Structures are given as structure tokens and as C-alpha cells.
Coordinates of C-alpha atoms in Angstrom, one line a residue:
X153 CA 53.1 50.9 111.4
X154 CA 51.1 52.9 109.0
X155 CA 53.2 54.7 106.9
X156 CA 50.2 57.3 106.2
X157 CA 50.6 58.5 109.8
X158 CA 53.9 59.9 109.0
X159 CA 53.1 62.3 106.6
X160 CA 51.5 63.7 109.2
X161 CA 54.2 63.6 111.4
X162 CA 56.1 66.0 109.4
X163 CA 54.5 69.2 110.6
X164 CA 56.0 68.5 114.0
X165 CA 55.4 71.5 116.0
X166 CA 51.4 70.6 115.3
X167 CA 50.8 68.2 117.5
X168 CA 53.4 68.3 120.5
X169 CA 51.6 67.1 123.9
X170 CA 50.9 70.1 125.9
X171 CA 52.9 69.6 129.1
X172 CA 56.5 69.8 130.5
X173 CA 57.3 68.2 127.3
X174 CA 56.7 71.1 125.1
X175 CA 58.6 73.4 127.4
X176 CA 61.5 71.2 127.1
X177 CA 64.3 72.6 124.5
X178 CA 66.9 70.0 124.8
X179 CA 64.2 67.5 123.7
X180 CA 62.5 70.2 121.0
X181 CA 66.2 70.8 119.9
X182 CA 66.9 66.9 119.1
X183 CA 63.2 66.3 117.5
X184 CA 64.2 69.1 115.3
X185 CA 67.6 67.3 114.0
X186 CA 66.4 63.2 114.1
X187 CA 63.2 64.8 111.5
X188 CA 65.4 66.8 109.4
X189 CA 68.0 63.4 109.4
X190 CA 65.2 61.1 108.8
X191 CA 64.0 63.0 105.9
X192 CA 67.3 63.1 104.4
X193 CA 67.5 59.2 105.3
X194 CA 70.5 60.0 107.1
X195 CA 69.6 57.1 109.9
X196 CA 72.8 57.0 111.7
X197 CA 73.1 60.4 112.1
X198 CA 69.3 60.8 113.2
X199 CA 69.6 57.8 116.0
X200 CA 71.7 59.9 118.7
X201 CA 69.5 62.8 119.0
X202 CA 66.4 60.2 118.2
X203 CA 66.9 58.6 121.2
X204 CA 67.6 61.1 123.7
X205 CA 63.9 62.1 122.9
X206 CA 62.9 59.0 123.8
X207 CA 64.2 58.2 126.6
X208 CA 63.6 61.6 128.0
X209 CA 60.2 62.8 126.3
X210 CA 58.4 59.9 125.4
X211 CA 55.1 61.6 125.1
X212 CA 56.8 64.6 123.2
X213 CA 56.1 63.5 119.5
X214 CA 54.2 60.7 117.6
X215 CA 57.6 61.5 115.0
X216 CA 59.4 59.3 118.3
X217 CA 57.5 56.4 116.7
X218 CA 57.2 56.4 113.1
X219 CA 60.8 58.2 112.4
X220 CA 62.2 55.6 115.1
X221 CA 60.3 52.9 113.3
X222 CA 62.7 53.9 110.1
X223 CA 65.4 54.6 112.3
X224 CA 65.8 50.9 114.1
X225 CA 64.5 48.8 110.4
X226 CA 67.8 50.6 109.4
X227 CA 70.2 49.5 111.7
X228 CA 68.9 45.9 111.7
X229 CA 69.5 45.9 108.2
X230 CA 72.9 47.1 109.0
X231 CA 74.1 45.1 111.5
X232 CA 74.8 41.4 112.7
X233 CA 75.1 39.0 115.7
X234 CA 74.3 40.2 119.0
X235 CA 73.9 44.2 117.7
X236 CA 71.2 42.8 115.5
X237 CA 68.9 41.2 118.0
X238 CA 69.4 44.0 120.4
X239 CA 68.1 46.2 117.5
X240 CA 65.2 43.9 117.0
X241 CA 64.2 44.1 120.5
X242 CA 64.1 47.4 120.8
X243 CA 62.0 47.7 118.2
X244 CA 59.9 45.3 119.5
X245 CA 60.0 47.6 122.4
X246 CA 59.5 50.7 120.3
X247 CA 55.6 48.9 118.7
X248 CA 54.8 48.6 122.4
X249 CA 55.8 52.1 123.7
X250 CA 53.7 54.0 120.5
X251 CA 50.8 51.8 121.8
X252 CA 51.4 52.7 125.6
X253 CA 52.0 56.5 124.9
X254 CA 49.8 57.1 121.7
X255 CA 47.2 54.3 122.2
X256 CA 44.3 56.5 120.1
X257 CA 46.7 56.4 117.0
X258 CA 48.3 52.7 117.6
X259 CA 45.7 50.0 117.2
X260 CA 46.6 47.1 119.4
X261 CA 45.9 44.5 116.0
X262 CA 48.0 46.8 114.2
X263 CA 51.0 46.9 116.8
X264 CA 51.2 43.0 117.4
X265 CA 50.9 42.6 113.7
X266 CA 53.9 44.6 113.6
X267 CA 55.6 42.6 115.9
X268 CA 55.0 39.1 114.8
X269 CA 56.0 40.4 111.4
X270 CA 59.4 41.1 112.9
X271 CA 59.5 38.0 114.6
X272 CA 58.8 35.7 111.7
X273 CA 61.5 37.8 109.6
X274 CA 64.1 37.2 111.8
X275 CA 63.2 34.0 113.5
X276 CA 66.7 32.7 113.2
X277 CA 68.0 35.8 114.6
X278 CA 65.6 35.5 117.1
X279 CA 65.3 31.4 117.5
X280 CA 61.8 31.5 117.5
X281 CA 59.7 28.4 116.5
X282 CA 57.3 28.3 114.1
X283 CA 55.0 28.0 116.8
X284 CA 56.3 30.9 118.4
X285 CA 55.4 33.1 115.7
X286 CA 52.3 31.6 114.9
X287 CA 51.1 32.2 118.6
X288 CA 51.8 36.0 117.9
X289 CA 50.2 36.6 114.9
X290 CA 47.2 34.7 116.8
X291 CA 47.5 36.9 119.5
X292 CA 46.6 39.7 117.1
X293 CA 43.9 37.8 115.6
X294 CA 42.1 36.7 118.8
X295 CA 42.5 40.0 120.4
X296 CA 41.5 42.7 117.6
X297 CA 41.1 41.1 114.3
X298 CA 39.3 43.9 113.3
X299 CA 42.7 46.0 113.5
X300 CA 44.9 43.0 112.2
X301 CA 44.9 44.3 108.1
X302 CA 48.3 43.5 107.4
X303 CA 48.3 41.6 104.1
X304 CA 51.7 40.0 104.5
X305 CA 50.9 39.5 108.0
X306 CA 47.6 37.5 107.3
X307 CA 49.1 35.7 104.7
X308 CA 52.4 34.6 107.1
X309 CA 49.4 33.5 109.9
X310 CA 48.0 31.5 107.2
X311 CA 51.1 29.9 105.6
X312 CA 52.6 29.2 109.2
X313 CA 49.5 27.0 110.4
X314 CA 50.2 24.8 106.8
X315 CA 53.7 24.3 108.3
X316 CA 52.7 23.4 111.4
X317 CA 50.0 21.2 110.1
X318 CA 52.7 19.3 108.0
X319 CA 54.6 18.9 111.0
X320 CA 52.0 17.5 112.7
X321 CA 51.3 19.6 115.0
X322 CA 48.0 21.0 113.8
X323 CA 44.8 19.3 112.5
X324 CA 43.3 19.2 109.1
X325 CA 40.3 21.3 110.5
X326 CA 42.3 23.5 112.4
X327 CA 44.0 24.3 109.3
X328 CA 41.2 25.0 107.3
X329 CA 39.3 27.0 110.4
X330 CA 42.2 29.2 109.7
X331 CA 41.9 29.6 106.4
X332 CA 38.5 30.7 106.6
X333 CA 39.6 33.4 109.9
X334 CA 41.7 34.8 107.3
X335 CA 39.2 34.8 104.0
X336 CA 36.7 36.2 106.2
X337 CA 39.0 39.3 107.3
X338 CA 39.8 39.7 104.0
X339 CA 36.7 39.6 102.6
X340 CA 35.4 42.4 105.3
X341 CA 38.5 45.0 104.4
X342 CA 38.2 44.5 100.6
X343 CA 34.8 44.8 101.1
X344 CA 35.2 48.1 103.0
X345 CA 37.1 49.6 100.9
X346 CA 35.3 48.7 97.7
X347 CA 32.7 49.9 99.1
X348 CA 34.1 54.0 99.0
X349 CA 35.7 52.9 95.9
X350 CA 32.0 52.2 94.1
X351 CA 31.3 55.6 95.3
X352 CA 34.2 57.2 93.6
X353 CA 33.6 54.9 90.5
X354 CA 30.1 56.6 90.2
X355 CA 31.0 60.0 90.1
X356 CA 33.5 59.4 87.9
X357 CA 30.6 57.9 85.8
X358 CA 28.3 60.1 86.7
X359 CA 31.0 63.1 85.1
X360 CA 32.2 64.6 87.8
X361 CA 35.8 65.1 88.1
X362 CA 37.4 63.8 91.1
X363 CA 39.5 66.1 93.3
X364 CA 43.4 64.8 94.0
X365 CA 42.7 63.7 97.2
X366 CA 39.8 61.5 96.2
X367 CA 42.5 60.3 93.5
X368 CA 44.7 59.4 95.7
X369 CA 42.1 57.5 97.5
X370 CA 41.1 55.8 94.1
X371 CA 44.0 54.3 93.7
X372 CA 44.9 53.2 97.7
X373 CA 41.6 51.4 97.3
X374 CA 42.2 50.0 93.9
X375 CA 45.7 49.0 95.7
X376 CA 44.9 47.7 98.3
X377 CA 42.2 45.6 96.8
X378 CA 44.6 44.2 94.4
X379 CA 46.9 42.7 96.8
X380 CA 44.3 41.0 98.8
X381 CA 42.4 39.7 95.6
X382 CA 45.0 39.0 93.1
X383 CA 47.9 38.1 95.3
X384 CA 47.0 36.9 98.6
X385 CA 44.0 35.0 98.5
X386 CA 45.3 32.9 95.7
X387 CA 48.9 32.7 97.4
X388 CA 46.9 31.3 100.2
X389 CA 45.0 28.7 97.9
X390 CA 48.1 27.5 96.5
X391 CA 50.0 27.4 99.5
X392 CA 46.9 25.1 101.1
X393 CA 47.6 23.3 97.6
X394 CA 46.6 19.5 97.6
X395 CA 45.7 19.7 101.1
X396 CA 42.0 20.4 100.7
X397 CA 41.3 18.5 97.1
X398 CA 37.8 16.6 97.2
X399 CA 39.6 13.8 98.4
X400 CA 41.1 15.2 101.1
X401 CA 37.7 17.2 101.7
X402 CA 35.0 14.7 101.5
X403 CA 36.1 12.0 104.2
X404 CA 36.5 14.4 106.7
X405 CA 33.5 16.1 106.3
X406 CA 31.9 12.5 105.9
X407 CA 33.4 12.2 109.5
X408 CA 33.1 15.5 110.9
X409 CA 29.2 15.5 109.6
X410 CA 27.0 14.2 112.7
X411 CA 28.9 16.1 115.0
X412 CA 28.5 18.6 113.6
X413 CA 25.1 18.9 111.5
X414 CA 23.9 21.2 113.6
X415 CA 26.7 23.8 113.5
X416 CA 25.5 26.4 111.1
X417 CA 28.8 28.1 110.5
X418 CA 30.7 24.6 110.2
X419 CA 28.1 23.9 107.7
X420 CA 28.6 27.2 105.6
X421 CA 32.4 26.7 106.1
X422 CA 32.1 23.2 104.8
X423 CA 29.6 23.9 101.7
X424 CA 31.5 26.8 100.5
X425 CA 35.2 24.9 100.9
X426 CA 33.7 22.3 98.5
X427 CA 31.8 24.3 96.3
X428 CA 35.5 26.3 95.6
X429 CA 37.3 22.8 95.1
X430 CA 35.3 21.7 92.6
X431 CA 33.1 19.1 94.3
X432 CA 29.6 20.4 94.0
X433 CA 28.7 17.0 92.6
X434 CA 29.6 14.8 95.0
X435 CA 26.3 13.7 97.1
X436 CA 28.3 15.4 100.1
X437 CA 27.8 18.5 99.3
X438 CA 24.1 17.9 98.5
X439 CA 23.7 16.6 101.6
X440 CA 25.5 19.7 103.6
X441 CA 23.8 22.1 101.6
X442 CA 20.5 20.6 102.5
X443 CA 21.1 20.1 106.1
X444 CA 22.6 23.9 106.4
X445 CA 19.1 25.1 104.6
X446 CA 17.2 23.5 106.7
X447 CA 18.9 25.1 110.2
X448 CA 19.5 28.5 108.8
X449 CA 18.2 29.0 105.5
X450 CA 20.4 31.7 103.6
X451 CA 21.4 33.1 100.5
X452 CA 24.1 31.1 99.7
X453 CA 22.7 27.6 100.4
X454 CA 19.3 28.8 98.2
X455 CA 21.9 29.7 95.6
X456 CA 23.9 26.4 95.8
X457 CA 20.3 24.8 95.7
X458 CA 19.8 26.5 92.7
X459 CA 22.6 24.9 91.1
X460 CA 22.0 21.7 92.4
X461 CA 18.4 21.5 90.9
X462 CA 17.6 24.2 88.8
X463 CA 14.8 25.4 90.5
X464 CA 13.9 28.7 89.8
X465 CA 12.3 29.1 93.4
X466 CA 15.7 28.8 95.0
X467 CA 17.1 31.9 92.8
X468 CA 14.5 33.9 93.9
X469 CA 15.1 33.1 97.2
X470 CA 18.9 33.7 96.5
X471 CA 17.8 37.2 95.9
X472 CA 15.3 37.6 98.4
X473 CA 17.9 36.7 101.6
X474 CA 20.9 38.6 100.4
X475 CA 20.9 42.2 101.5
X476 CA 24.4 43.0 101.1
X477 CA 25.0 44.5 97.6
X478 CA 28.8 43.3 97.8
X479 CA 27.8 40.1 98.5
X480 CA 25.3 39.6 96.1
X481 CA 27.5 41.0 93.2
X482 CA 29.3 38.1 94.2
X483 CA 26.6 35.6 93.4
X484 CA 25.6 37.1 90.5
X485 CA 29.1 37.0 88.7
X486 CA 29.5 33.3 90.7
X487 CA 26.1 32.4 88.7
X488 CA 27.1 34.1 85.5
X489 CA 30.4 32.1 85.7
X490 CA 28.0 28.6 85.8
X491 CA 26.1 29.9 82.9
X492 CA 29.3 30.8 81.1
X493 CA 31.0 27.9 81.7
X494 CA 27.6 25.9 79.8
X495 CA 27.7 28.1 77.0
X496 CA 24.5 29.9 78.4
X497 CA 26.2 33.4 76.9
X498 CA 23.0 35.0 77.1
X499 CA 22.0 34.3 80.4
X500 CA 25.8 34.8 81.9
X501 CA 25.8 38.0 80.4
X502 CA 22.3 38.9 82.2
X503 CA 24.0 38.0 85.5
X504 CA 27.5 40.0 84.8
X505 CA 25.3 43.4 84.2
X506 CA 23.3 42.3 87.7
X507 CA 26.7 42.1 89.4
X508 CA 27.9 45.1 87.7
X509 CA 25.0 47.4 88.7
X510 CA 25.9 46.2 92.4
X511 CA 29.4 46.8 92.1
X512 CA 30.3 48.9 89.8
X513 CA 34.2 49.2 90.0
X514 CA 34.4 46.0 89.5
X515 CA 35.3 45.4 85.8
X516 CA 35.6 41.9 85.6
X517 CA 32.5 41.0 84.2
X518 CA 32.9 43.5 80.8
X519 CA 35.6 41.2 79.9
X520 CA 34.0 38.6 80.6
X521 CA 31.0 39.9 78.3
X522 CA 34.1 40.8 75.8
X523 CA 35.1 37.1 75.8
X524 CA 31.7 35.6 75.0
X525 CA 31.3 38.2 72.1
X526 CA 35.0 36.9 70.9
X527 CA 34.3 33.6 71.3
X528 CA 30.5 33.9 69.4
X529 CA 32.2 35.9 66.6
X530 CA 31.8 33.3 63.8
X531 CA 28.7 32.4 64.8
X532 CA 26.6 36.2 65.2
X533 CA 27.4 37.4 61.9
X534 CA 26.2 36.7 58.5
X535 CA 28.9 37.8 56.2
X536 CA 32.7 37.4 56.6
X537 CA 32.6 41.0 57.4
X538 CA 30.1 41.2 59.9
X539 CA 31.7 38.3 61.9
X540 CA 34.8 40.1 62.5
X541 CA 32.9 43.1 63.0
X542 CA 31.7 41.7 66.7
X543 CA 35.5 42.1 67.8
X544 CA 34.9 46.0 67.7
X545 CA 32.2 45.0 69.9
X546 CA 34.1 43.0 72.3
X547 CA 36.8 45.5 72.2
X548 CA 34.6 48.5 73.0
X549 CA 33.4 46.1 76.0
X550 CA 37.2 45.1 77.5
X551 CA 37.6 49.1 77.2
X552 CA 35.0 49.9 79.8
X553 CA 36.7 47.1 82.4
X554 CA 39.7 49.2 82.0
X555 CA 37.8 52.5 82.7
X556 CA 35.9 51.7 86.4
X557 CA 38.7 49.4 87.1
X558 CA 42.0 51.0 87.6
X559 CA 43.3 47.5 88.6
X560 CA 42.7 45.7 84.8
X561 CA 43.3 49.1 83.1
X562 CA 46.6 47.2 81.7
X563 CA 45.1 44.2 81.2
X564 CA 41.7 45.6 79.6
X565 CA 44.0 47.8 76.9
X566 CA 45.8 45.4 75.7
X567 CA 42.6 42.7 75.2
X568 CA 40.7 45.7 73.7
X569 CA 44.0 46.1 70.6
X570 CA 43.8 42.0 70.6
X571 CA 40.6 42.0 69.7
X572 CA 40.8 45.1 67.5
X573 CA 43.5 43.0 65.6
X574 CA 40.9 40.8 64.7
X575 CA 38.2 43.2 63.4
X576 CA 38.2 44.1 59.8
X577 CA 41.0 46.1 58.5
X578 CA 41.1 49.8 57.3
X579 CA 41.5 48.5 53.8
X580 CA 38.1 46.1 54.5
X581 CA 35.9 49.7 55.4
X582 CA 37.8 51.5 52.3
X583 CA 36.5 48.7 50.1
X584 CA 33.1 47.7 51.5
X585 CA 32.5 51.8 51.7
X586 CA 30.8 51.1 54.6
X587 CA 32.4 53.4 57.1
X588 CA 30.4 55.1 60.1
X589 CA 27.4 52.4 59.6
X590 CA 25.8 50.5 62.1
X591 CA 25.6 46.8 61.7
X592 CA 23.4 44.7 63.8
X593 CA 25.0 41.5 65.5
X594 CA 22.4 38.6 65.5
X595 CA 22.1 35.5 67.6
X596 CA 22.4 36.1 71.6
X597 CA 24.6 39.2 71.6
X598 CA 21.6 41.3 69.8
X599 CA 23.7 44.4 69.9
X600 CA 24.5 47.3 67.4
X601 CA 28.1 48.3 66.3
X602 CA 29.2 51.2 64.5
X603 CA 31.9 50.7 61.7
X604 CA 35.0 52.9 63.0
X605 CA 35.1 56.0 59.7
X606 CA 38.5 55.9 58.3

């Protein structure tokens, strides 16, 4: 369950049901003491009067749920054998009585989430299969994905359908069907919530100082977008591993291909699966690109086109078809990436500030700009000096990453003192006197920098 909801609990004589309930002093009595337990996590003490609420008000208090939620975790933890599984069921039970008797505050994604979370934590407890547990985390998924945001939980749906295909008892496209359900749900939530966070972002930018509330939302987005982006996406590519190489990819695509050649979204499924594996230059993927344009022309097969030929037309029409800012942030740091990767520093960095201007609490792309201007050092300066000088460049450019990104703050810092490390000394500006003067980095970069006054 969401723990947010239970900081609203706390007030608890806010939101009592009007009704018999609320006239009811035995139950109002025992709310009082399983809250005033719970807070002090006093578990044991708070499950007696807990659940003569429940089983007599069940209506009386959302705190029945979320406090009995804490209450039941505990005495799983606690005990063994049969005690334990009792205490599993009934929590079980307890996800689908807050769902029956608060439906507007228990989505149903978010309740059988819950559950199959349980489930796959104490299969062994429970002797449940694997496909047991992957049928209940699909049950959430087929019946309100949009509500199914657990990140452990879509990862655990994921890894289980791996398992199952290494057992046999999945497909190879079934597999990877399911790894683009779950990309796909992630992508929409992080792109939700970095949404409100490029709005935060601006003001910040923009000078205005945010109040604590929109701080605290700050960082819950920053969070939360971290977990799906740095740890469970890439958990879920190295869990699928050497399952879906090029080699693994291409025959069954070279199979799958007539069959399916007029399937728009197997198409886009099958072009971007490549593309991500490396095997953009296998005539395969020409060929699905080509065949996907050609049905249902969009921005990502003009931009893979693009690639492919070098066609300016296709960029433009890159641009042109994407309407989603989020999305085409992503092809513009996707793009920069290609030019970086060729050496094209001038060009990648063009692309970066694109996808910066699109999203701008993303700070990825300064230190990718950083890294160029690091890397380009000994070749944009004309004296020994000037050379090292670009580091205070690159530095003053991993510093803004780490100011609209709260998530590379860390990360950002301590590439900023690297490269600082590297930029000429306090004793070099005392003896070249040439403190607080501007010197003007040539070749691509074509930027200014101000010696730091000492």
C-alpha cells in the first residue's frame, strides 16, 4: 500500500465514516490504542485492539488498513510454520478488504500488486509456483496497468517470465512482449513524473524559491525516477542478459517477419529491441525499419532512417512527427549519443542543448558536454596554459548537471573537483598574473572562460 496515505491516517477522528460506526465507543476506544501502539511500533500490543476494529467496524477507519498493513508485515516477520501462513493470508485478506471497503483510496493495480508481492516473497511459505505468482502479477497487469507502479513488483513480473522462459515454459517472444509491457509502463510513470518535475526544475531556474512541500515533491520525483532509470530498467536488461543478443534477435525476427510485416507495434517493438542491442547494421533492421515506415510512418523509424542513410530529410521528419517533448528529448540525446560516439563533438553538443531545452531536469547531457570539453582539452588550446584552462570549463559544465538534477548532484560534484584537479594551479594564475581574465577556447567548443582570481 502507499505509505503516503498514512500520514494521513494519523489525524484519525478526520475522516471516520458517518454512520453507526462513528457512534460506536468500543470501536472509537480500540482505534484510539492500535494508532497510539502503531506509532510507537509497539505491534503486538496494537494487534488485539487492531482487530476488534476490524472485525467489528470495518468501515470505521482507513487507519484499519494501512496501521493493519504494519501490524500483520510484523508478525510474519515474527513468526514460523503454520502461524506464518495464517499471517500471510490474512494479509492477503486485509489488501482485499481496503479495496472492498475504501475502493476510492485502494486502486485495484495497486492492491493485487500488493498481493503478488507477498506471494512471490514467501512462495515457499506459501508453495506457490513460479507460475503462480507470475499469473498474479499478470492479473494486475491485464486488469489496471495503469495502477500497477510498483517498481519491485514490475521488475519481479519481468524477472519471473525469464525463469519461466528458461524452463521452458514460455516463448522467446513471449518474453520479450513482456519486457516491452514493462518498459512501456515505465516509461509512462517516469514520464509523468518528470514531467511536474521540469516544472519545478524551471522555477527553480527561473529564481523562484520552492515552498517545502514542492521540495518534498522534488525529491519524490527525483526518487522515484531514479529507481526506475538507474536500477530497474537496467536490472531488467541484465537479467534478460544473453537472451536477446543479435544472435538470438535476428533469426527470430528473420522468422517472425512475414507474419508479421504488417503489425505496426511488432514492428516498433522489433526495430527498437535491435537498435538497443547493438544491431542497427545488420540488413534486418534496415529492412524492419523500412517496412514499419512504410505502414505507419513515425518519428522513430524517420530517426532510425536517419541513421541508416544520413539523410537530412528523415531528421526533419524526425522532428516534424514527434509531439511529445519527453520523447523527443529522448531522440535528441539518442542522436547526440551517435554524433558523440563519431567524434562529431560539435554536432552532439547541438543535440544535448535540444534535449535539454525539452527536458530540463534532466542533467545528463551537461556532463556529457563536460566530457567532450575534457576529452578536446589538448586539442582547443594554444598554450600549455590555455589547454588546461578548458577543464574549468568542463567543470563549470558537470556543475549545472548537478544543479537541475538532484539525482547526479553526487556524481556531478565530484566530476566538477576531477576536472578542477586538472585545470591550472593557484601557483600557474600567481605566476602567469592572469587572474579574473577571459580566455577564449578555440576549435569546436568556441566558448569563453574566466580564470578563477586568487
Amino acid at each position: 500500500m502507499k505509505t503516503r496515505i498514512t500520514i494521513l491516517l494519523l489525524a484519525l477522528f478526520v475522516s471516520f465514516n458517518i454512520g453507526f460506526a462513528q457512534q460506536d465507543e468500543e470501536c472509537m476506544n480500540n482505534l484510539s490504542m492500535f494508532d497510539s501502539y502503531v506509532k510507537s511500533k509497539k505491534y503486538d500490543d496494537a494487534y488485539g485492539p487492531w482487530k476488534i476494529v476490524r472485525d467489528k467496524c470495518p468501515r470505521f477507519n482507513r487507519a484499519i488498513y494501512a496501521h493493519g498493513e504494519k501490524i500483520l508485515l510484523h508478525k510474519i516477520k515474527s513468526a514460523t510454520g503454520v502461524d506464518q501462513v495464517a499471517y500471510i493470508n490474512d494479509l492477503m485478506l486485509l489488501y482485499d478488504q481496503s479495496r472492498e471497503y475504501f475502493a476510492s483510496k485502494y486502486d485495484l493495480g495497486e492492491i493485487l500488486a500488493d498481493k503478488a508481492n507477498l506471494a512471490y516473497k514467501y512462495r515457499k511459505e506459501l508453495n506457490k509456483t513460479n507460475d503462480q505468482v507470475y499469473n498474479m502479477f499478470d492479473e494486475a497487469y491485464v486488469k489496471d496497468a495503469k495502477n500497477f507502479t510498483s517498481a519491485k513488483g514490475l521488475y519481479t513480473h519481468f524477472s519471473l517470465i525469464v525463469d519461466l522462459f528458461d524452463d521452458g515454459k514460455k516463448e522467446a517472444q513471449q518474453m520479450f512482449d513482456k519486457y516491452d509491457d514493462v518498459n512501456e509502463l515505465i516509461e509512462g510513470i517516469v514520464s509523468e513524473y518528470t514531467t511536474k518535475l521540469n516544472k519545478l526544475v524551471e522555477k527553480e531556474e527561473a529564481g523562484e524559491t520552492l515552498g517545502k512541500k514542492d521540495t518534498q515533491r522534488k525529491k519524490f520525483y527525483e526518487s522515484s525516477i531514479e529507481v526506475y532509470e538507474t536500477k530497474i530498467l537496467p536490472s531488467m536488461d541484465q537479467k534478460l542478459g544473453k537472451r536477446a543478443t543479435c544472435a538470438v534477435l535476428v533469426p527470430l525476427y528473420q522468422r517472425d517477419f512475414e507474419e508479421n510485416k504488417n503489425n505496426g507495434v511488432w514492428l516498433q517493438r522489433a526495430m527498437n529491441r535491435m537498435y538497443a542491442k547493438g544491431c542497427k547494421e545488420d540488413p534486418l533492421f534496415l529492412k524492419l525499419v523500412q517496412q514499419k515506415n512504410s505502414i505507419e510512418p513515425s518519428a522513430d523509424t524517420a530517426f532510425y532512417l536517419y541513421l541508416l542513410t544520413g539523410e537530412q530529410k528523415y531528421f526533419n521528419q524526425t522532428v516534424q512527427l514527434e509531439t511529445d517533448p519527453l520523447k523527443k528529448a529522448k531522440l535528441y540525446k539518442k542522436l547526440a549519443q551517435e554524433f558523440k560516439a563519431k567524434g562529431s563533438y560539435g554536432k552532439a553538443r547541438q543535440y544535448f542543448m535540444e534535449a535539454l531545452k525539452l527536458n530540463p531536469s534532466d542533467g545528463s547531457p551537461y556532463l556529457a558536454i563536460a566530457a567532450m570539453y575534457a576529452k578536446s582539452a589538448n586539442n582547443c588550446g594554444d598554450t600549455n596554459f590555455n589547454k588546461r584552462a578548458v577543464f574549468w570549463l568542463a567543470a563549470n559544465e558537470a556543475e549545472k548537471a548537478g544543479r537541475v538534477d538532484g539525482r547526479l548532484r553526487s556524481a556531478a560534484a565530484k566530476t566538477a573537483t576531477s576536472y578542477r584537479a586538472s585545470a591550472p594551479s593557484k601557483a600557474d594564475i600567481f605566476n602567469c598574473s592572469c587572474s579574473g581574465t577571459v580566455i577564449k577556447i578555440g576549435c569546436w567548443i568556441g566558448r569563453s572562460v574566466t580564470v578563477p582570481n586568487i
